[in-house]
Amino acid sequence: MKILIVNAGSSSLKYQVIDMEGEQVLAKGVVERINIEGSQLKHTMGKEKFEIKQPIKDHVEATQLVLATLQDETMGVIKSVDEIGAVGHRVLHGGTEFSESVIINDAVKAAIRKCIPLGPLHNPANLMGIEACEKVMPTTPQIAVFDTAFHQTMPAKAYMYGVPKKYHDEMGVRRYGFHGTSHRYVSKRVCEFMGIPQEGTRVIICHLGNGSSLSACVDGKCVDTSMGLTPLEGLLMGTRCGSCDPAVVQFIANNEKMTPDQVLDMMNKKSGLLGISGTSSDMRDIDAAADEGNENAELARQMLVYGIQKYIGSYAAAMGGVDMIVFTAGIGENNGKLRERVMANFEYLGAKLDPAKNAACADGKATECVISTDDSKVKILVIPTNEEIMIARDTLELVSK
């Protein structure tokens, strides 16, 4: 079966077509600047790359263009839309309604819509992508795969905040966690790679990219994660501030004559690595500037490393130890120097990094590899994430029942 994977943003639509017989990616691409001047589709088929520039007024037109491209004589990988057996949609927020992926119906769409206050930027766009595909492919099954689902196994002591409980009961104020599809894939894949069952394992996953989060997994299930009600909580990120005293919002708002919404916008879009360094939100730029003596860039790097170390230490304590520490996503997979800095203080925990193995698994050469020493009690690994294949597998399983 061929499955179309869709990740819809407010003005974009990313896609992949995966042939589940061999799990081969046949084509992938992105429609950018939907309903904005300069809209275009960038399409990749094997080693060939194509661009189509034309006005695209909405997600329906974007979906129609994607399907036309996939059927094109030169750029295409299918002869008919009928070859697409199902569509798997990445959906940001499922609240507490969904702990696993589901076939989309009116009730599921209503639940996604109900979660818009919790995911105001992503959930409306995800719905647009779903409804666009339904309109263009009315007989094709549509599947929702939720970013929050994997973290629904957290116990209340981990997901509750210390505010009056009525805010949880009436408004759903709690830690939800994100990057769940990535954490689920990596937590399963690392055990397959090591040839061990998930049962009996204690794994810390470091998903490090422009957005970053950590999770603590016992027996393959999440027991804690760093992101919260929104993706703002946790580590210092590309443009997000990460965890800080909530009174900082009021203090800045009062002194800068800003509204709370304006402060949160600043914390989401102008903070993090960018806000501290004043240079960039990209870790490669931060490293280059820090290595050239930029003190603010060096501070930003130190804050990120220190934050990761604190989460690893706290999660090891919460789980009563750790068996594997796994790095994944753009920074985690490719930045060997950062991994080295993070792991520098953990020999007391029985985690010893092998510099040669680590260097061989970095800078664009990332693959599945063990980067700890042979005598390290805690295994340290790099496992490249693959959220799309996780979505595709869930989609296949649901439509095959």
CSV table of C-alpha atoms in Angstrom, one decimal:
chain,number,residue,atom,x,y,z
A,1,MET,CA,0.0,0.0,0.0
A,2,LYS,CA,1.1,3.5,-0.8
A,3,ILE,CA,0.4,6.1,2.0
A,4,LEU,CA,0.5,9.9,1.8
A,5,ILE,CA,1.8,11.6,4.9
A,6,VAL,CA,0.6,15.2,5.4
A,7,ASN,CA,1.8,17.8,7.9
A,8,ALA,CA,-0.2,21.0,7.3
A,9,GLY,CA,0.9,24.3,8.7
A,10,SER,CA,-1.0,27.6,8.6
A,11,SER,CA,0.7,28.6,5.2
A,12,SER,CA,2.4,25.3,4.3
A,13,LEU,CA,1.8,21.7,3.6
A,14,LYS,CA,4.6,19.1,3.9
A,15,TYR,CA,4.1,15.7,2.3
A,16,GLN,CA,5.7,12.3,1.7
A,17,VAL,CA,4.5,9.2,-0.2
A,18,ILE,CA,5.7,6.0,1.3
A,19,ASP,CA,5.4,2.5,-0.3
A,20,MET,CA,4.8,0.4,2.8
A,21,GLU,CA,6.1,-2.7,0.9
A,22,GLY,CA,9.7,-2.1,2.0
A,23,GLU,CA,8.8,1.3,3.6
A,24,GLN,CA,10.4,3.2,0.7
A,25,VAL,CA,9.9,7.0,0.4
A,26,LEU,CA,8.9,7.5,-3.2
A,27,ALA,CA,8.6,11.2,-3.1
A,28,LYS,CA,8.4,14.1,-0.7
A,29,GLY,CA,8.0,17.9,-0.8
A,30,VAL,CA,6.5,21.0,0.6
A,31,VAL,CA,4.0,23.6,-0.5
A,32,GLU,CA,5.1,27.0,0.8
A,33,ARG,CA,3.4,30.4,1.2
A,34,ILE,CA,-0.2,29.2,0.7
A,35,ASN,CA,-2.4,32.3,0.2
A,36,ILE,CA,0.7,34.5,0.2
A,37,GLU,CA,2.5,36.1,-2.7
A,38,GLY,CA,5.3,33.8,-4.0
A,39,SER,CA,3.6,30.5,-3.2
A,40,GLN,CA,5.4,27.4,-4.6
A,41,LEU,CA,5.8,23.7,-4.4
A,42,LYS,CA,9.2,22.1,-3.9
A,43,HIS,CA,9.2,18.4,-4.9
A,44,THR,CA,11.8,15.7,-4.5
A,45,MET,CA,11.7,12.3,-6.3
A,46,GLY,CA,14.8,10.3,-5.6
A,47,LYS,CA,17.7,12.5,-6.4
A,48,GLU,CA,15.7,14.8,-8.7
A,49,LYS,CA,14.3,18.1,-7.4
A,50,PHE,CA,11.6,20.2,-8.9
A,51,GLU,CA,10.0,23.5,-8.2
A,52,ILE,CA,6.5,24.8,-9.3
A,53,LYS,CA,5.7,28.5,-8.7
A,54,GLN,CA,2.1,29.5,-9.0
A,55,PRO,CA,-0.6,31.2,-6.9
A,56,ILE,CA,-2.1,28.8,-4.3
A,57,LYS,CA,-5.1,30.3,-2.5
A,58,ASP,CA,-5.8,27.6,0.1
A,59,HIS,CA,-5.0,24.1,1.4
A,60,VAL,CA,-7.5,22.5,-1.1
A,61,GLU,CA,-5.5,24.0,-4.0
A,62,ALA,CA,-2.3,22.9,-2.3
A,63,THR,CA,-3.5,19.4,-2.0
A,64,GLN,CA,-4.7,19.3,-5.6
A,65,LEU,CA,-1.3,20.5,-6.8
A,66,VAL,CA,0.5,17.9,-4.7
A,67,LEU,CA,-1.7,15.1,-6.2
A,68,ALA,CA,-1.2,16.5,-9.7
A,69,THR,CA,2.5,16.5,-9.2
A,70,LEU,CA,2.5,13.0,-7.8
A,71,GLN,CA,0.7,11.9,-11.0
A,72,ASP,CA,2.8,13.9,-13.4
A,73,GLU,CA,4.7,12.0,-16.2
A,74,THR,CA,8.0,13.5,-15.2
A,75,MET,CA,7.7,14.2,-11.5
A,76,GLY,CA,5.2,11.6,-10.5
A,77,VAL,CA,5.3,8.3,-8.6
A,78,ILE,CA,1.7,7.2,-9.1
A,79,LYS,CA,-0.6,6.8,-12.1
A,80,SER,CA,-3.8,7.5,-10.2
A,81,VAL,CA,-4.9,8.9,-6.8
A,82,ASP,CA,-6.6,5.5,-6.3
A,83,GLU,CA,-3.0,4.1,-5.6
A,84,ILE,CA,-3.0,6.1,-2.4
A,85,GLY,CA,-4.5,3.7,0.1
A,86,ALA,CA,-4.7,6.2,3.0
A,87,VAL,CA,-3.6,9.6,4.3
A,88,GLY,CA,-1.8,10.0,7.6
A,89,HIS,CA,-2.0,13.4,9.2
A,90,ARG,CA,0.3,14.8,11.8
A,91,VAL,CA,-1.9,16.6,14.4
A,92,LEU,CA,-0.2,18.6,17.1
A,93,HIS,CA,-2.7,18.5,20.0
A,94,GLY,CA,-5.1,15.7,21.0
A,95,GLY,CA,-5.4,16.8,24.6
A,96,THR,CA,-6.4,13.9,26.9
A,97,GLU,CA,-8.9,12.6,24.3
A,98,PHE,CA,-6.3,10.5,22.3
A,99,SER,CA,-3.6,8.2,23.6
A,100,GLU,CA,-3.2,6.6,20.2
A,101,SER,CA,-3.8,7.3,16.5
A,102,VAL,CA,-7.3,7.1,15.1
A,103,ILE,CA,-9.3,7.0,11.9
A,104,ILE,CA,-10.7,10.5,11.3
A,105,ASN,CA,-14.5,11.0,11.5
A,106,ASP,CA,-16.7,14.0,12.5
A,107,ALA,CA,-16.2,13.2,16.2
A,108,VAL,CA,-12.4,13.2,15.9
A,109,LYS,CA,-12.5,16.5,14.0
A,110,ALA,CA,-14.7,18.0,16.7
A,111,ALA,CA,-12.1,16.8,19.3
A,112,ILE,CA,-9.3,18.4,17.3
A,113,ARG,CA,-11.3,21.6,17.1
A,114,LYS,CA,-11.9,21.5,20.8
A,115,CYS,CA,-8.1,21.4,21.4
A,116,ILE,CA,-7.5,24.6,19.4
A,117,PRO,CA,-7.1,26.7,22.6
A,118,LEU,CA,-4.3,24.3,23.6
A,119,GLY,CA,-2.7,24.4,20.1
A,120,PRO,CA,-3.9,27.7,18.5
A,121,LEU,CA,-1.2,27.8,15.8
A,122,HIS,CA,-1.1,24.2,14.7
A,123,ASN,CA,-4.5,22.6,15.3
A,124,PRO,CA,-6.4,24.9,12.9
A,125,ALA,CA,-3.8,24.3,10.2
A,126,ASN,CA,-4.0,20.5,10.9
A,127,LEU,CA,-7.7,20.6,10.4
A,128,MET,CA,-7.4,22.6,7.2
A,129,GLY,CA,-5.1,19.8,5.9
A,130,ILE,CA,-7.5,17.1,6.9
A,131,GLU,CA,-10.5,18.8,5.4
A,132,ALA,CA,-8.6,19.6,2.2
A,133,CYS,CA,-7.7,16.0,1.7
A,134,GLU,CA,-11.2,14.9,2.5
A,135,LYS,CA,-12.5,17.2,-0.2
A,136,VAL,CA,-10.0,16.2,-2.9
A,137,MET,CA,-9.9,12.4,-1.9
A,138,PRO,CA,-13.4,11.8,-0.4
A,139,THR,CA,-13.2,8.0,-0.4
A,140,THR,CA,-9.6,7.7,1.0
A,141,PRO,CA,-9.3,6.9,4.7
A,142,GLN,CA,-7.8,9.7,6.7
A,143,ILE,CA,-5.8,9.0,9.9
A,144,ALA,CA,-4.8,11.4,12.7
A,145,VAL,CA,-1.5,10.8,14.5
A,146,PHE,CA,-1.2,13.1,17.5
A,147,ASP,CA,2.1,14.7,18.8
A,148,THR,CA,0.8,14.5,22.4
A,149,ALA,CA,-0.5,10.9,22.4
A,150,PHE,CA,2.8,9.1,23.5
A,151,HIS,CA,3.0,11.2,26.6
A,152,GLN,CA,-0.5,10.3,27.9
A,153,THR,CA,1.1,7.5,29.9
A,154,MET,CA,2.6,10.0,32.3
A,155,PRO,CA,1.4,9.7,35.9
A,156,ALA,CA,-0.5,12.6,37.5
A,157,LYS,CA,2.5,13.5,39.7
A,158,ALA,CA,4.4,14.2,36.5
A,159,TYR,CA,1.8,16.0,34.4
A,160,MET,CA,0.0,18.1,37.0
A,161,TYR,CA,0.9,21.7,37.8
A,162,GLY,CA,0.7,23.2,41.3
A,163,VAL,CA,-2.2,25.5,40.5
A,164,PRO,CA,-5.7,25.0,41.9
A,165,LYS,CA,-6.9,21.6,40.6
A,166,LYS,CA,-10.1,23.1,39.2
A,167,TYR,CA,-8.0,24.6,36.3
A,168,HIS,CA,-7.0,21.0,35.3
A,169,ASP,CA,-10.5,19.7,35.8
A,170,GLU,CA,-12.3,22.6,34.0
A,171,MET,CA,-9.7,23.8,31.5
A,172,GLY,CA,-7.3,20.9,30.9
A,173,VAL,CA,-4.3,22.8,32.4
A,174,ARG,CA,-1.6,20.2,32.7
A,175,ARG,CA,1.6,19.0,31.0
A,176,TYR,CA,0.9,17.4,27.7
A,177,GLY,CA,4.3,17.1,26.0
A,178,PHE,CA,5.2,17.2,22.3
A,179,HIS,CA,7.4,15.6,19.7
A,180,GLY,CA,5.6,12.4,20.9
A,181,THR,CA,5.8,10.7,17.5
A,182,SER,CA,9.5,11.1,17.5
A,183,HIS,CA,9.9,10.0,21.1
A,184,ARG,CA,7.8,6.9,20.4
A,185,TYR,CA,9.8,6.0,17.3
A,186,VAL,CA,13.2,6.4,19.0
A,187,SER,CA,12.2,4.6,22.2
A,188,LYS,CA,11.1,1.6,20.2
A,189,ARG,CA,13.9,1.7,17.6
A,190,VAL,CA,16.7,2.0,20.1
A,191,CYS,CA,15.6,-1.3,21.7
A,192,GLU,CA,15.3,-3.0,18.3
A,193,PHE,CA,18.8,-1.7,17.4
A,194,MET,CA,20.3,-3.1,20.6
A,195,GLY,CA,18.4,-6.4,20.2
A,196,ILE,CA,16.6,-6.1,23.5
A,197,PRO,CA,12.9,-6.0,24.5
A,198,GLN,CA,11.5,-2.6,25.7
A,199,GLU,CA,10.3,-4.2,28.9
A,200,GLY,CA,12.7,-3.6,31.7
A,201,THR,CA,14.4,-0.6,30.1
A,202,ARG,CA,14.9,2.9,31.4
A,203,VAL,CA,15.6,5.3,28.5
A,204,ILE,CA,16.2,9.0,28.3
A,205,ILE,CA,15.6,10.5,24.8
A,206,CYS,CA,17.1,13.9,23.9
A,207,HIS,CA,15.2,15.2,20.9
A,208,LEU,CA,17.3,18.3,20.1
A,209,GLY,CA,16.5,20.6,17.2
A,210,ASN,CA,15.1,24.1,16.7
A,211,GLY,CA,12.5,22.8,19.1
A,212,SER,CA,13.9,20.5,21.8
A,213,SER,CA,12.4,18.1,24.3
A,214,LEU,CA,13.5,15.2,26.5
A,215,SER,CA,11.5,12.2,27.7
A,216,ALA,CA,12.0,9.6,30.3
A,217,CYS,CA,10.7,6.2,29.2
A,218,VAL,CA,10.2,3.0,31.3
A,219,ASP,CA,9.3,-0.2,29.5
A,220,GLY,CA,8.8,1.8,26.3
A,221,LYS,CA,6.2,4.1,28.0
A,222,CYS,CA,6.7,7.8,28.7
A,223,VAL,CA,6.8,8.7,32.5
A,224,ASP,CA,7.9,12.3,32.1
A,225,THR,CA,8.7,14.9,29.4
A,226,SER,CA,10.1,18.4,29.4
A,227,MET,CA,7.5,20.3,27.3
A,228,GLY,CA,4.3,21.3,29.0
A,229,LEU,CA,0.9,22.7,28.3
A,230,THR,CA,2.5,24.2,25.2
A,231,PRO,CA,5.9,23.6,23.5
A,232,LEU,CA,7.3,26.6,25.3
A,233,GLU,CA,8.3,24.8,28.6
A,234,GLY,CA,11.5,22.9,29.0
A,235,LEU,CA,14.9,23.5,27.4
A,236,LEU,CA,16.2,26.6,25.8
A,237,MET,CA,15.4,26.3,22.1
A,238,GLY,CA,16.0,28.1,18.9
A,239,THR,CA,13.6,31.0,19.6
A,240,ARG,CA,11.8,29.7,22.7
A,241,CYS,CA,12.9,30.7,26.2
A,242,GLY,CA,12.1,27.3,27.8
A,243,SER,CA,11.2,27.1,31.5
A,244,CYS,CA,11.3,30.3,33.6
A,245,ASP,CA,9.6,31.8,36.6
A,246,PRO,CA,6.0,32.6,35.5
A,247,ALA,CA,6.3,36.0,37.3
A,248,VAL,CA,8.8,37.0,34.5
A,249,VAL,CA,5.7,37.4,32.2
A,250,GLN,CA,4.1,39.9,34.6
A,251,PHE,CA,7.4,41.7,35.3
A,252,ILE,CA,8.2,42.3,31.7
A,253,ALA,CA,4.7,43.2,30.8
A,254,ASN,CA,4.5,45.8,33.5
A,255,ASN,CA,7.9,47.3,32.7
A,256,GLU,CA,7.7,47.2,29.0
A,257,LYS,CA,4.0,48.1,28.8
A,258,MET,CA,3.3,44.9,26.9
A,259,THR,CA,0.3,42.6,27.1
A,260,PRO,CA,0.8,39.0,28.4
A,261,ASP,CA,0.1,37.8,24.8
A,262,GLN,CA,2.9,40.1,23.5
A,263,VAL,CA,5.3,38.7,26.2
A,264,LEU,CA,4.4,35.1,25.3
A,265,ASP,CA,5.0,36.0,21.6
A,266,MET,CA,8.4,37.3,22.5
A,267,MET,CA,9.1,34.2,24.6
A,268,ASN,CA,8.1,31.9,21.7
A,269,LYS,CA,9.7,33.8,18.7
A,270,LYS,CA,12.5,36.1,19.9
A,271,SER,CA,14.0,34.2,22.9
A,272,GLY,CA,16.1,31.1,23.3
A,273,LEU,CA,19.4,30.8,21.4
A,274,LEU,CA,18.4,33.8,19.3
A,275,GLY,CA,17.5,36.0,22.3
A,276,ILE,CA,20.6,35.1,24.4
A,277,SER,CA,23.2,35.2,21.5
A,278,GLY,CA,21.7,38.1,19.5
A,279,THR,CA,23.1,36.2,16.6
A,280,SER,CA,21.0,33.3,15.4
A,281,SER,CA,18.5,30.6,16.3
A,282,ASP,CA,20.6,28.0,14.4
A,283,MET,CA,23.0,26.0,16.6
A,284,ARG,CA,25.5,25.9,13.8
A,285,ASP,CA,25.7,29.7,13.8
A,286,ILE,CA,25.9,29.7,17.6
A,287,ASP,CA,28.8,27.3,17.6
A,288,ALA,CA,30.7,29.3,14.9
A,289,ALA,CA,30.2,32.5,16.8
A,290,ALA,CA,31.1,31.0,20.2
A,291,ASP,CA,34.2,29.5,18.7
A,292,GLU,CA,35.2,32.9,17.4
A,293,GLY,CA,34.9,34.4,20.9
A,294,ASN,CA,31.3,35.7,21.0
A,295,GLU,CA,30.5,35.7,24.7
A,296,ASN,CA,26.8,35.8,24.2
A,297,ALA,CA,26.8,32.9,21.8
A,298,GLU,CA,29.0,30.9,24.3
A,299,LEU,CA,26.5,31.7,27.1
A,300,ALA,CA,23.6,30.4,24.9
A,301,ARG,CA,25.5,27.2,24.2
A,302,GLN,CA,26.4,26.7,27.9
A,303,MET,CA,22.7,27.3,28.9
A,304,LEU,CA,21.5,24.7,26.4
A,305,VAL,CA,24.1,22.1,27.5
A,306,TYR,CA,23.4,22.8,31.2
A,307,GLY,CA,19.7,22.5,30.7
A,308,ILE,CA,20.0,19.1,28.9
A,309,GLN,CA,22.3,17.9,31.7
A,310,LYS,CA,19.8,18.9,34.4
A,311,TYR,CA,17.0,17.0,32.7
A,312,ILE,CA,19.1,13.9,32.2
A,313,GLY,CA,20.1,14.0,35.9
A,314,SER,CA,16.6,14.5,37.1
A,315,TYR,CA,15.1,11.8,34.9
A,316,ALA,CA,17.8,9.3,36.0
A,317,ALA,CA,16.8,10.1,39.6
A,318,ALA,CA,13.0,9.8,38.8
A,319,MET,CA,13.5,6.4,37.1
A,320,GLY,CA,15.9,5.0,39.7
A,321,GLY,CA,18.7,4.8,37.1
A,322,VAL,CA,19.1,4.8,33.4
A,323,ASP,CA,20.1,2.2,30.9
A,324,MET,CA,20.3,4.2,27.7
A,325,ILE,CA,20.7,7.9,26.8
A,326,VAL,CA,19.7,8.6,23.2
A,327,PHE,CA,20.3,11.6,21.0
A,328,THR,CA,18.1,12.4,18.0
A,329,ALA,CA,16.7,15.1,15.7
A,330,GLY,CA,18.8,17.7,13.8
A,331,ILE,CA,21.2,18.9,16.6
A,332,GLY,CA,21.2,15.6,18.5
A,333,GLU,CA,22.0,13.6,15.4
A,334,ASN,CA,24.6,15.8,13.8
A,335,ASN,CA,26.3,17.9,16.5
A,336,GLY,CA,28.9,15.7,18.0
A,337,LYS,CA,30.6,18.5,20.0
A,338,LEU,CA,27.4,19.3,21.8
A,339,ARG,CA,26.9,15.6,22.7
A,340,GLU,CA,30.4,15.6,24.0
A,341,ARG,CA,29.7,18.7,26.2
A,342,VAL,CA,26.5,17.2,27.5
A,343,MET,CA,28.0,13.9,28.5
A,344,ALA,CA,31.1,15.3,30.1
A,345,ASN,CA,29.7,15.2,33.6
A,346,PHE,CA,28.0,11.8,33.6
A,347,GLU,CA,30.8,9.3,34.4
A,348,TYR,CA,29.5,9.2,38.0
A,349,LEU,CA,26.2,7.8,36.5
A,350,GLY,CA,28.2,5.1,34.6
A,351,ALA,CA,27.8,6.9,31.3
A,352,LYS,CA,31.1,7.2,29.4
A,353,LEU,CA,31.3,8.7,25.9
A,354,ASP,CA,33.8,7.4,23.4
A,355,PRO,CA,35.2,10.5,21.6
A,356,ALA,CA,36.2,8.5,18.5
A,357,LYS,CA,32.9,6.8,18.1
A,358,ASN,CA,31.1,10.1,18.8
A,359,ALA,CA,33.2,11.9,16.2
A,360,ALA,CA,32.4,9.2,13.6
A,361,CYS,CA,28.7,9.8,14.1
A,362,ALA,CA,28.4,13.5,13.5
A,363,ASP,CA,28.4,16.4,11.1
A,364,GLY,CA,26.0,15.1,8.6
A,365,LYS,CA,27.2,11.4,9.0
A,366,ALA,CA,24.6,10.6,11.5
A,367,THR,CA,23.4,7.0,11.5
A,368,GLU,CA,22.3,4.5,14.2
A,369,CYS,CA,25.3,4.1,16.4
A,370,VAL,CA,26.5,3.5,19.9
A,371,ILE,CA,28.8,6.3,21.0
A,372,SER,CA,29.7,5.1,24.6
A,373,THR,CA,32.8,3.2,25.6
A,374,ASP,CA,32.7,-0.6,25.7
A,375,ASP,CA,32.8,-0.6,29.5
A,376,SER,CA,30.1,2.1,29.9
A,377,LYS,CA,27.3,0.9,32.1
A,378,VAL,CA,24.9,3.3,30.5
A,379,LYS,CA,24.8,3.0,26.7
A,380,ILE,CA,24.9,6.3,24.8
A,381,LEU,CA,23.4,6.2,21.3
A,382,VAL,CA,22.5,8.3,18.3
A,383,ILE,CA,19.2,7.1,16.7
A,384,PRO,CA,18.0,9.3,13.8
A,385,THR,CA,14.3,10.0,14.2
A,386,ASN,CA,11.7,9.1,11.6
A,387,GLU,CA,8.3,10.6,12.5
A,388,GLU,CA,6.9,10.0,9.0
A,389,ILE,CA,7.5,6.3,9.0
A,390,MET,CA,5.8,6.1,12.5
A,391,ILE,CA,2.8,8.0,11.0
A,392,ALA,CA,2.8,5.6,8.0
A,393,ARG,CA,2.9,2.5,10.2
A,394,ASP,CA,0.0,3.7,12.4
A,395,THR,CA,-2.0,4.5,9.2
A,396,LEU,CA,-1.4,1.1,7.7
A,397,GLU,CA,-2.3,-0.7,10.9
A,398,LEU,CA,-5.6,1.2,11.3
A,399,VAL,CA,-6.7,0.8,7.7
A,400,SER,CA,-5.7,-2.9,7.7
A,401,LYS,CA,-7.9,-3.8,10.6
